[in-house]
CSV table of C-alpha atoms in Angstrom, one decimal:
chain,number,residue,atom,x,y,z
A,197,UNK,CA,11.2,-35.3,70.9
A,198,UNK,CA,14.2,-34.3,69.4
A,199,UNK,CA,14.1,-33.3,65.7
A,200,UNK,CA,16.0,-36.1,63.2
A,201,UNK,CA,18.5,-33.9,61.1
A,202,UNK,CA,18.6,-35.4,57.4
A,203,UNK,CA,22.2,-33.9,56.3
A,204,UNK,CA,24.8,-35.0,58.9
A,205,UNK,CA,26.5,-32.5,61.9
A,206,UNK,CA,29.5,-32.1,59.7
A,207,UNK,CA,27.4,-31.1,56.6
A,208,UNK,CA,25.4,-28.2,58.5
A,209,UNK,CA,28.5,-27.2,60.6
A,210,UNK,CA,30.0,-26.6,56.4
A,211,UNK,CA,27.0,-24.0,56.2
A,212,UNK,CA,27.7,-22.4,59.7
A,213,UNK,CA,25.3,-24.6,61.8
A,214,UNK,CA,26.3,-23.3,65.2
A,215,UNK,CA,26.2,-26.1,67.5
A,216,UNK,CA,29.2,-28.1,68.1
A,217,UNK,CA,29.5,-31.9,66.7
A,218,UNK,CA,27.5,-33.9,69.3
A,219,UNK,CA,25.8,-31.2,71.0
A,220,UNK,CA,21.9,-31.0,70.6
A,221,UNK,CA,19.9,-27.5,69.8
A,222,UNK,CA,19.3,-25.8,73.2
A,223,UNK,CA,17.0,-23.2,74.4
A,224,UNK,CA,14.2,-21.3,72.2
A,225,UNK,CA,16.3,-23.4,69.1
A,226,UNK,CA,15.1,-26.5,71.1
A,227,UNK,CA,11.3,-25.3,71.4
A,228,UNK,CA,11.1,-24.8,67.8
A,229,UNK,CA,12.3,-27.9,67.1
A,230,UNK,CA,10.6,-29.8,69.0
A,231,UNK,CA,7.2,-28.1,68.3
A,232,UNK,CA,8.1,-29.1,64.5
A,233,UNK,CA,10.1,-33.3,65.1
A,234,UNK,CA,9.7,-34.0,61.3
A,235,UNK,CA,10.9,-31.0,59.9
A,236,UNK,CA,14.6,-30.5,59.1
A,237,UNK,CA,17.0,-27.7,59.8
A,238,UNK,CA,18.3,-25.6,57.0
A,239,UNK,CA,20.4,-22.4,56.0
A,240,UNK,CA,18.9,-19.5,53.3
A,241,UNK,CA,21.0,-18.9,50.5
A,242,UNK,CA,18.8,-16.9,48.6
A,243,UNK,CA,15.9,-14.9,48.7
A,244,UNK,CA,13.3,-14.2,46.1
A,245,UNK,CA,9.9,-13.2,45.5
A,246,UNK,CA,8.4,-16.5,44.8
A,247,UNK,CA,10.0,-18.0,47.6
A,248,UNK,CA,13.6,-19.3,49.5
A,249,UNK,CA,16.5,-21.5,48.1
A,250,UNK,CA,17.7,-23.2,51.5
A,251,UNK,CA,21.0,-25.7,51.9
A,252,UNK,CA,21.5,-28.2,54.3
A,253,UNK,CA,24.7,-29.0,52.9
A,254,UNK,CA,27.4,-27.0,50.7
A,255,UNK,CA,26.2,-29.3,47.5
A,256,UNK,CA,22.6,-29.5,48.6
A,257,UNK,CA,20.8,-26.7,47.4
A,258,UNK,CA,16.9,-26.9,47.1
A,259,UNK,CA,14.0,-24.3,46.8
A,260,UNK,CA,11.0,-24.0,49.2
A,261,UNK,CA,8.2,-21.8,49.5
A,262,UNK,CA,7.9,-19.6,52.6
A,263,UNK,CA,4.5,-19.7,54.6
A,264,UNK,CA,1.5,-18.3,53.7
A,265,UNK,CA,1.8,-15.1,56.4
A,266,UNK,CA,4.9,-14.4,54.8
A,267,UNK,CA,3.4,-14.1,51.2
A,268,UNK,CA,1.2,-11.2,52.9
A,269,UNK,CA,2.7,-7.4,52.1
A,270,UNK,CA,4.1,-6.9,55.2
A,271,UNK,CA,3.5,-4.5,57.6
A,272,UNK,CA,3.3,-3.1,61.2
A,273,UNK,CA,-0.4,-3.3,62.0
A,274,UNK,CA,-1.9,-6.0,63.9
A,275,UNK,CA,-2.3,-9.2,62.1
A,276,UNK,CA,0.8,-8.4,59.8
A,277,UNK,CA,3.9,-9.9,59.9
A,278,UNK,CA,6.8,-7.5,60.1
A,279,UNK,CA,9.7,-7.4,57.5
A,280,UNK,CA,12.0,-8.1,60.0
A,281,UNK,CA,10.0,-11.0,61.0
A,282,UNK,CA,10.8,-12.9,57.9
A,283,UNK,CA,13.9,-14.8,56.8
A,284,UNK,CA,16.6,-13.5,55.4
A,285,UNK,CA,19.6,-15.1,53.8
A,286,UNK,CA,22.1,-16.4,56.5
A,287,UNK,CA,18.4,-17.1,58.6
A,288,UNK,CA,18.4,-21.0,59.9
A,289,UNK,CA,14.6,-22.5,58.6
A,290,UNK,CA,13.0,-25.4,59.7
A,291,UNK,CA,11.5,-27.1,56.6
A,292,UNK,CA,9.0,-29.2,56.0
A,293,UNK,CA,7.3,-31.0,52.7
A,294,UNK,CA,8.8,-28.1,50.7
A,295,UNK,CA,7.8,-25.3,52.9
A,296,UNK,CA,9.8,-23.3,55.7
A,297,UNK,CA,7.5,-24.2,58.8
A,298,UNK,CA,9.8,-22.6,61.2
A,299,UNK,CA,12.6,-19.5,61.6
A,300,UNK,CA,14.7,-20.3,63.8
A,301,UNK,CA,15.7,-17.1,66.3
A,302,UNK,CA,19.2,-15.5,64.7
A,303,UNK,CA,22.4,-14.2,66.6
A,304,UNK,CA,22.0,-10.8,64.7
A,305,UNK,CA,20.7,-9.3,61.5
A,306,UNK,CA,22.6,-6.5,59.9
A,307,UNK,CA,19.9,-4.2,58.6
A,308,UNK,CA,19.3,-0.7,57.6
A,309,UNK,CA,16.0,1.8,57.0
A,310,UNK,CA,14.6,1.2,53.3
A,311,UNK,CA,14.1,4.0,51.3
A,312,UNK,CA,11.0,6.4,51.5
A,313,UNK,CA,8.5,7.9,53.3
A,314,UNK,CA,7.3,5.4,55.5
A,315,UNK,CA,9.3,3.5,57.8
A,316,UNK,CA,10.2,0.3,57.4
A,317,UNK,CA,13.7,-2.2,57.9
A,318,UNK,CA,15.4,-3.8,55.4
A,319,UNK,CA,17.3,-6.6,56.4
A,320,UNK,CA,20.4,-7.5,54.7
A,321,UNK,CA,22.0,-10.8,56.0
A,322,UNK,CA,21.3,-12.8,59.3
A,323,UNK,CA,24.0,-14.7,61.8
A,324,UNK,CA,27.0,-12.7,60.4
A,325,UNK,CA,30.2,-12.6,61.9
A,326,UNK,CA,31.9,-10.5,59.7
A,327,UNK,CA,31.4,-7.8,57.5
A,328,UNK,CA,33.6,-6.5,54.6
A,329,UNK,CA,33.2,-2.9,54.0
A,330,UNK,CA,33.8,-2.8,50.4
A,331,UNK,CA,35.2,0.7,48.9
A,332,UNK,CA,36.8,1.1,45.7
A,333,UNK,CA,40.2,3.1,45.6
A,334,UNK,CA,38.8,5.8,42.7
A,335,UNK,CA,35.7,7.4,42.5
A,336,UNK,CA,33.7,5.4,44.8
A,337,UNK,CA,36.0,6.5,48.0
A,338,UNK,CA,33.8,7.9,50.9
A,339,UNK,CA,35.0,7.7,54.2
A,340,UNK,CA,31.9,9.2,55.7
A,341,UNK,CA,29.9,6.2,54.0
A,342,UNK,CA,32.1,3.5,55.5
A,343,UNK,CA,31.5,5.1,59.0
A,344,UNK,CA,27.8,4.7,58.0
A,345,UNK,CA,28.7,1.1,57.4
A,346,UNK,CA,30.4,0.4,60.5
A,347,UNK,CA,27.7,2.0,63.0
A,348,UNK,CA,25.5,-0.6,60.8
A,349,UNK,CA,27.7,-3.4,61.7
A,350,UNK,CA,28.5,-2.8,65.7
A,351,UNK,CA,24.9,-2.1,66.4
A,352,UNK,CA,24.5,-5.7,65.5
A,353,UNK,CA,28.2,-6.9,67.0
A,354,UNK,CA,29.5,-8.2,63.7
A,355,UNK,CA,33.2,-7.6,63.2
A,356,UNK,CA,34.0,-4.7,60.5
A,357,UNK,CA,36.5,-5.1,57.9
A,358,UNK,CA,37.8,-2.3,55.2
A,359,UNK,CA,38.7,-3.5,52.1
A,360,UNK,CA,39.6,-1.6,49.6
A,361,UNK,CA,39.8,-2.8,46.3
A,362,UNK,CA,41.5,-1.2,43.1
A,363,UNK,CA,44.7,-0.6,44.7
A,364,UNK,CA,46.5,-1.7,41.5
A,365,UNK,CA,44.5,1.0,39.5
A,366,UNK,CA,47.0,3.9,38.5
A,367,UNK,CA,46.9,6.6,40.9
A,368,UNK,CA,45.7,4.5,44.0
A,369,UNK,CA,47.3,5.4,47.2
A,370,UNK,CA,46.1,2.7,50.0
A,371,UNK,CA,48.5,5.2,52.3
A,372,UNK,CA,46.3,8.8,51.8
A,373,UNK,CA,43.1,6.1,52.4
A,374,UNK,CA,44.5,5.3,55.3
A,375,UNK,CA,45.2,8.9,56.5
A,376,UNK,CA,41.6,9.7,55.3
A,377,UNK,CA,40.2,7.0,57.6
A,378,UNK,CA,42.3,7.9,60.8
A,379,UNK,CA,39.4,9.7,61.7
A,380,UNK,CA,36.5,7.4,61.3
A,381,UNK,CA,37.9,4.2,62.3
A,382,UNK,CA,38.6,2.8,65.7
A,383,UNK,CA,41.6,1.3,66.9
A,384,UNK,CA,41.4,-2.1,65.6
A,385,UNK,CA,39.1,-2.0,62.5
A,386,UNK,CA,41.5,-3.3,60.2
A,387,UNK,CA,42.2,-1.9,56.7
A,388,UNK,CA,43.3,-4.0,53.8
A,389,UNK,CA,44.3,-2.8,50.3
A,390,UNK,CA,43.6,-5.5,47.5
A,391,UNK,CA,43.5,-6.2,44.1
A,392,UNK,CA,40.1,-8.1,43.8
A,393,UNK,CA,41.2,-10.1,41.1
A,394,UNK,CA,44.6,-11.8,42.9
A,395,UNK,CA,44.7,-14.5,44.5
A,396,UNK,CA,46.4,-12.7,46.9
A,397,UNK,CA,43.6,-11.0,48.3
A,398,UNK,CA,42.1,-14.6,49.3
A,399,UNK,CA,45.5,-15.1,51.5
A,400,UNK,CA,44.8,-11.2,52.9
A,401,UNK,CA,41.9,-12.5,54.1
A,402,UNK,CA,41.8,-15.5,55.2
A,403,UNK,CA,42.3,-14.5,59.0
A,404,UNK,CA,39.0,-13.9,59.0
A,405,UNK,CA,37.3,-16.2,56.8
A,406,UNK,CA,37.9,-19.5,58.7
A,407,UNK,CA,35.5,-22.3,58.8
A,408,UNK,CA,32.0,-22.1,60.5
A,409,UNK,CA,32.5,-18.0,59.7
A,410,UNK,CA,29.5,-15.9,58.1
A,411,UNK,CA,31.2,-12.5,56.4
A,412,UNK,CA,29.3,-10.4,54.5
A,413,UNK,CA,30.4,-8.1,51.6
A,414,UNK,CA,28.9,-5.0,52.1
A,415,UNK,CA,29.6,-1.5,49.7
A,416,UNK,CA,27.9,0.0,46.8
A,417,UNK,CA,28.0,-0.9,43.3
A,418,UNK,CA,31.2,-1.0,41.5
A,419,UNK,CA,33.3,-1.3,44.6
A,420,UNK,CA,34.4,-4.7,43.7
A,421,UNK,CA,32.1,-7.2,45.8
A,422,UNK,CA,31.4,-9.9,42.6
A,423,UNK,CA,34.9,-9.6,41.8
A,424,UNK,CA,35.9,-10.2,45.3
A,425,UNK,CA,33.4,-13.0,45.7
A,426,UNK,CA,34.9,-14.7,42.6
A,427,UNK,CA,38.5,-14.5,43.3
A,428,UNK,CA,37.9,-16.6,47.2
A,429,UNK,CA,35.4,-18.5,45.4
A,430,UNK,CA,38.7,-19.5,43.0
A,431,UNK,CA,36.2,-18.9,40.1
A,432,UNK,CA,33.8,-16.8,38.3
A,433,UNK,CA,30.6,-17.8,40.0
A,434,UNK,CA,29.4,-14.5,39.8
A,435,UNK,CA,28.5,-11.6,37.7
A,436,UNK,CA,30.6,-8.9,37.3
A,437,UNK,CA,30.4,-5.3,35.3
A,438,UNK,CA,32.2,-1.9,34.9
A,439,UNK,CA,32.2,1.4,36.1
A,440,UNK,CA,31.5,4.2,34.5
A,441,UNK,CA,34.8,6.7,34.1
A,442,UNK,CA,33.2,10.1,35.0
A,443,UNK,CA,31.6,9.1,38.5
A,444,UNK,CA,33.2,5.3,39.0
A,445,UNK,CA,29.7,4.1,39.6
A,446,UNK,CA,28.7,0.8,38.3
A,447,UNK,CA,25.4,-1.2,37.7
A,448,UNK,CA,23.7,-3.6,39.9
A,449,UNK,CA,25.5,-6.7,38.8
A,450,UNK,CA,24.5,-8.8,41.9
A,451,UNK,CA,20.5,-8.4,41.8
A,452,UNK,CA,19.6,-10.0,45.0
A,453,UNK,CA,21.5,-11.9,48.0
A,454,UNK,CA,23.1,-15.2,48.1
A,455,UNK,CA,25.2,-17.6,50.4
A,456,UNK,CA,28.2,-19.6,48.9
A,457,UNK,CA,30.0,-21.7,50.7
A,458,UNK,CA,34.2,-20.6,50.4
A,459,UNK,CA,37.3,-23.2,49.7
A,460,UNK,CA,38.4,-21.6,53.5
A,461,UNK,CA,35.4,-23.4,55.0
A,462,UNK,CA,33.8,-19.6,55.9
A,463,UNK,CA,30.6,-19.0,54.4
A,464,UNK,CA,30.7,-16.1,52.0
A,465,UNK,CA,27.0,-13.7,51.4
A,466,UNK,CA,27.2,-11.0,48.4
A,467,UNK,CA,25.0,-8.2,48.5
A,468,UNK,CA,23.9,-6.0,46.1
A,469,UNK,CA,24.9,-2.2,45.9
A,470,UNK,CA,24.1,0.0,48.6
A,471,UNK,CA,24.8,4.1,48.1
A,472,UNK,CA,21.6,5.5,50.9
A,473,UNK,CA,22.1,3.9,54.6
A,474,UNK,CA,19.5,5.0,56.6
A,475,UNK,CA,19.8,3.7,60.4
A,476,UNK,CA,16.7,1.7,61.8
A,477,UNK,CA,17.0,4.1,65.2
A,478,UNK,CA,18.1,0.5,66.8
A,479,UNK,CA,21.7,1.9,66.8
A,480,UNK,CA,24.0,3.4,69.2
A,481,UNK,CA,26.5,6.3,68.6
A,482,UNK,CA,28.9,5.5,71.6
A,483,UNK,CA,31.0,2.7,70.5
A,484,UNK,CA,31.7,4.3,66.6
A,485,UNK,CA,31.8,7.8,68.1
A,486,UNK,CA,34.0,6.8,71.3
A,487,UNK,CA,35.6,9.9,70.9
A,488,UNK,CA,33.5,12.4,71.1
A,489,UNK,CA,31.8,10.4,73.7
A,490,UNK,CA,34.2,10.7,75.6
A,491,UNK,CA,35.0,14.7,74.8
A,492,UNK,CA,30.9,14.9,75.7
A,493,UNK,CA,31.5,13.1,78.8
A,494,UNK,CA,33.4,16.7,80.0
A,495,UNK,CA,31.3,19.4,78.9
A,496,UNK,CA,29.5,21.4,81.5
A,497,UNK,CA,25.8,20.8,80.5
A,498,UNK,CA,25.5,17.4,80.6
A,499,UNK,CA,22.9,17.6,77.7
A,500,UNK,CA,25.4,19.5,75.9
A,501,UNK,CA,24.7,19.7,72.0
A,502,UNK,CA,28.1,20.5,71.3
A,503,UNK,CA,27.2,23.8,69.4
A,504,UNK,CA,27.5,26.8,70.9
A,505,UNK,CA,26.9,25.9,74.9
A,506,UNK,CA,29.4,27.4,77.2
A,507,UNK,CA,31.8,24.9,78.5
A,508,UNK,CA,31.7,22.1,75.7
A,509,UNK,CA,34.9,19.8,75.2
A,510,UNK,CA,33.8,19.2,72.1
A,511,UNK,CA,33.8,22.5,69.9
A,512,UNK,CA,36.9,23.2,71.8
A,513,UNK,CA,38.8,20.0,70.6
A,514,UNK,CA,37.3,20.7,67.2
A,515,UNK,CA,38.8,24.5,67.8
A,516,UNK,CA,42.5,22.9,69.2
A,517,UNK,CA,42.5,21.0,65.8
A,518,UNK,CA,41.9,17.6,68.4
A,519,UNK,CA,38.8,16.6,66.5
A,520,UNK,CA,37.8,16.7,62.5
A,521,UNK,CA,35.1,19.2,62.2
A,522,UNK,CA,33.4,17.1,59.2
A,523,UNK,CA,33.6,14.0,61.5
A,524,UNK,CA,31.9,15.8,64.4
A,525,UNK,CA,29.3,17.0,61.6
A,526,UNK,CA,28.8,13.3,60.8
A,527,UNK,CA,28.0,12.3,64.7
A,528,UNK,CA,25.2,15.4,64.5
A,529,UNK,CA,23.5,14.1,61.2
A,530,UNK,CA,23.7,10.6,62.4
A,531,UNK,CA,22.2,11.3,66.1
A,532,UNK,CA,19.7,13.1,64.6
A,533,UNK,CA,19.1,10.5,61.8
A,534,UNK,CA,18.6,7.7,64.1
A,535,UNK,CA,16.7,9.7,67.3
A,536,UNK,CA,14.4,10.2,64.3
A,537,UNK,CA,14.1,6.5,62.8
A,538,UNK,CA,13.7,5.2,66.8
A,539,UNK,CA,10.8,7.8,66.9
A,540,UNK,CA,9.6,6.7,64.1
A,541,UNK,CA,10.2,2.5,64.7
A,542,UNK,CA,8.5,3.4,68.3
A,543,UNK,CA,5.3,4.9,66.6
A,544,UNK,CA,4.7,2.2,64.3
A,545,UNK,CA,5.3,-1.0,67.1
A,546,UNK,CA,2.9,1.2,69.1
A,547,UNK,CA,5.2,2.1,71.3
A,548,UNK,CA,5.8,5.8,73.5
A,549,UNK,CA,8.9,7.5,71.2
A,550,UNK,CA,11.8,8.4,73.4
A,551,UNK,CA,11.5,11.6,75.1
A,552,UNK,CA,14.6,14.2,74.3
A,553,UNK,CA,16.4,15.6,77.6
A,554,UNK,CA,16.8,19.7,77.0
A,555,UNK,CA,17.4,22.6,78.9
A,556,UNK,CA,21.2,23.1,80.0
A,557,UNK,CA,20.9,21.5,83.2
A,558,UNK,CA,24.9,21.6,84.7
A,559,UNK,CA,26.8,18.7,86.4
């Protein structure tokens, strides 16, 4: 039986529903909604303690409560349901009498490792197709936190962005940003300077904010997301604050996650401020790092930790002036971050961790 959707194809397809006009669900989508023919098919646009706002339509907002395993803490032992189990804004719901009966399976989720001892994923947005690294030009600057960002973003093949905001601030030079960034971006990640508050910025990006698109605005606080979100939302929707002077840090002014729907037809999610990202151990170093990948790919030992083994490409690019010595730093704390977090993710699904290859063994 085919489930009866109450908000018509064009409606859903406003809120990124991702079947074509005429085409029914197909696959594990099907199952789902078959296994549930009453229940209707909706989008999360926020997330909150108490329960899920959900939209089948971009003026159809309405609030449901989530199911009774997923007001459980969660948790990795048997019986629990896992965080990354639950919805998540940009998730696709089936709902029924007021309650989510049904999450339907997502293209990606960008994600990251919460904070603190024990392990445990954070989700940030699900079914993106774009996200827009946020980074203001003063204070908040860090190349080394956008290439955190990015790894975030290819491990779950969304489409990274850099935008970065307060170029009309005095002093800002998109141009040395740039240069900065020559060394943590691949060829092709685009870069745009904007001021947040002109219209202008809404034209900037609007090659990537067409209709049926999910982008996310991703970046710490302060950076400029709110004010960003406002000016394509062509008003002030939401919440905005300053920065302090001495660091150019601001305050949490977005407290939690939410879809709007954007003039372009793209579906816009804010996030809140993010300074620690900690990879899940999910992630993959070859396609950010394709560089030194490709030095590695050279060196005698083919387990070569590029540090002081005989023969390694990579220390002598880094000693030719080839390669930044504070990128290839970045690629040692990041494989080690995430060979730790996929040690740590395989303990607690009860899984074997992976095993580490040593020893020196030559070509």
């Amino acid at each position: 039986m085919r489930t009866r959707l109450t908000a018509t194809p064009d409606a859903l397809r406003a809120i990124g529903w991702p079947w074509p006009a005429g085409a029914a669900a197909t696959g594990p989508w099907a199952e789902a909604m078959a296994a549930h023919p009453r229940a209707r098919p909706a989008r999360v646009v926020e997330q909150h303690r108490a329960g899920y706002v959900v939209a089948d339509a971009t003026d159809h907002v309405f609030d449901v409560e989530s199911p009774p395993q997923w007001q459980r803490p969660p948790g990795y032992r048997r019986g629990k349901v896992a965080p990354e189990a639950r919805a998540v804004v940009g998730d696709w719901v089936l709902v029924e009498d007021g309650r989510i009966v049904a999450l339907l399976p997502r293209r990606n989720a960008l994600k990251r490792a919460a904070a603190g001892e024990h392990y445990r994923q954070q989700l940030i947005a699900a079914n993106v197709d774009v996200a827009l690294v946020v980074c203001g030009l003063d204070g908040d600057f860090n190349p080394r936190r956008i290439e955190r960002y990015l790894l975030l973003a290819r491990a779950e093949e969304v489409e990274p962005v850099v935008v970065l905001t307060k170029a009309d601030l005095p002093g800002a030079d998109p141009d040395a940003a740039r240069a900065a960034l020559a060394s943590v971006l691949d060829q092709g990640v685009p870069v745009l300077a904007v001021n947040a508050c002109d219209p202008a910025a809404a034209d900037a990006l609007a090659p990537w904010l067409r209709p049926g698109t999910t982008a996310v605005l991703v970046g710490s606080s302060g950076a400029g997301k709110s004010t960003l979100t406002n000016t394509l939302l062509g008003q002030a929707r939401m919440k905005t604050g300053q920065v302090r002077e001495r660091d150019a840090r601001g305050r949490h002014t977005t407290t939690y996650r939410a879809l709007v729907p954007l003039p372009s037809g793209a579906c816009l999610i804010d996030t809140p401020g993010m300074r620690e990202l900690k990879p899940t151990g999910e992630e993959a170093l070859d396609d950010g790092f394709a560089d030194i990948e490709a030095l590695a790919a050279v060196c005698r030992f083919r387990d070569c930790r590029h540090q002081a083994e005989p023969g390694c490409a990579v220390r002598a690019a880094v000693e030719a002036g080839d390669l930044d010595p504070g990128r290839l730093a970045n690629y040692h704390k990041l494989q080690d971050e995430v060979a730790r977090a996929a040690d740590r993710l395989a303990q607690r699904r009860g899984g074997i961790p992976p095993g580490r290859e040593g020893g020196g063994r030559p070509r």
